[in-house]
Short mmCIF file of C-alpha atoms in Angstrom, two decimals:
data_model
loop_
_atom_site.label_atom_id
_atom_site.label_comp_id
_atom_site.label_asym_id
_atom_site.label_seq_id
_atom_site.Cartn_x
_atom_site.Cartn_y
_atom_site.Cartn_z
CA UNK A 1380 0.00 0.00 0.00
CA UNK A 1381 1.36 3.30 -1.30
CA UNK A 1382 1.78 5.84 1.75
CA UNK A 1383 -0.36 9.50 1.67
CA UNK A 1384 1.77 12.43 1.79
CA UNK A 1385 0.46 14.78 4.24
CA UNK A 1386 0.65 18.77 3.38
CA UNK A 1387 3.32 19.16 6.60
CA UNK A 1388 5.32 16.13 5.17
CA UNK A 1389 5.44 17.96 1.57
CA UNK A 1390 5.97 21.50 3.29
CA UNK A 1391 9.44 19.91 4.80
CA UNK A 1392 10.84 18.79 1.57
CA UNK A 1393 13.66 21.11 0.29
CA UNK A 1394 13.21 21.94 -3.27
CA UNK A 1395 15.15 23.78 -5.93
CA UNK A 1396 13.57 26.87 -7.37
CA UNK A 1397 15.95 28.14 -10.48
CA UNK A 1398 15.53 31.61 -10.97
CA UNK A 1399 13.44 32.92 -13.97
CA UNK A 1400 16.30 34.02 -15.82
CA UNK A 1401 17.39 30.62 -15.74
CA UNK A 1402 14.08 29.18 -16.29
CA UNK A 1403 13.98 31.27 -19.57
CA UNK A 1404 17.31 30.17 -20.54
CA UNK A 1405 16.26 26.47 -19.83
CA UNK A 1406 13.36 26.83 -22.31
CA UNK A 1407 15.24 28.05 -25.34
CA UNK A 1408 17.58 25.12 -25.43
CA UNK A 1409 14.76 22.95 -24.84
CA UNK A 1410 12.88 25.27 -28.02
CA UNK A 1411 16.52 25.12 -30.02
CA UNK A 1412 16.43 21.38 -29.51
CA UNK A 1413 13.42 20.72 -30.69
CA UNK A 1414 13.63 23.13 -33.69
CA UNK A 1415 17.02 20.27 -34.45
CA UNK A 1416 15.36 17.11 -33.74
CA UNK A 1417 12.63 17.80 -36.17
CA UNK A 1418 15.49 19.18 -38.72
CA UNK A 1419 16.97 15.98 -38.78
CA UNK A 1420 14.07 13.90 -38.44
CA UNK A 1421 13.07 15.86 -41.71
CA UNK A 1422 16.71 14.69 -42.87
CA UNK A 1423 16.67 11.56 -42.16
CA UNK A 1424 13.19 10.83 -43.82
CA UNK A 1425 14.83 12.38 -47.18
CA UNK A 1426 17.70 10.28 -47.05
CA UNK A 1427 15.71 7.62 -46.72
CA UNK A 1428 13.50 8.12 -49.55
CA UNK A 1429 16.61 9.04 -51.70
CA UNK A 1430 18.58 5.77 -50.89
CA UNK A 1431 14.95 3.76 -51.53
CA UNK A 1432 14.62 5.59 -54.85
CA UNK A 1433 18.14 4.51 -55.70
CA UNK A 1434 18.23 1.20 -55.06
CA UNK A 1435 15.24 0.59 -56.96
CA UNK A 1436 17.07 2.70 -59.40
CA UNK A 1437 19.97 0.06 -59.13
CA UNK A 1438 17.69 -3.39 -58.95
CA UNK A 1439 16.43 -2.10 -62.37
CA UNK A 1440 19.59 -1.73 -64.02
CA UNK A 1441 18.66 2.35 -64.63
CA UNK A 1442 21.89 3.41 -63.59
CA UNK A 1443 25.32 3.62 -64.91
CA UNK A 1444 28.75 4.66 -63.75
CA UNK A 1445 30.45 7.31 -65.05
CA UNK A 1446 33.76 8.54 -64.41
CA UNK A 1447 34.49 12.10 -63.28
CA UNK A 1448 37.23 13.56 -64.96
#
């Protein structure tokens, strides 16, 4: 059985309260980090697509190799 935390048992724990500047400061990074995860999720799903459409590409013989010179 789970115990009940009583208000006077939650009133004594010690808790950390960042200041707002910091608070703000945490939130950006968080809102930078997201803005990056769904750049390279975006990414990823094109590379993906590209390497499908090139191996089909490949499997039908559609591509040749051509020297750079």
């Amino acid at each position: 059985m789970k115990k009940i935390l009583t208000k006077g048992e939650f009133e004594k724990i010690k808790m950390i309260k960042p200041s707002t500047d910091l608070q703000i400061q945490f939130a950006q990074i968080v809102e930078k980090t997201e803005v990056l995860k769904e750049q390279y999720k975006s990414s990823l799903q094109e590379l993906e697509n590209l390497y499908g459409s090139l191996s089909q590409r490949a499997f039908k013989g559609e591509l040749t190799i051509n020297k750079a010179e």
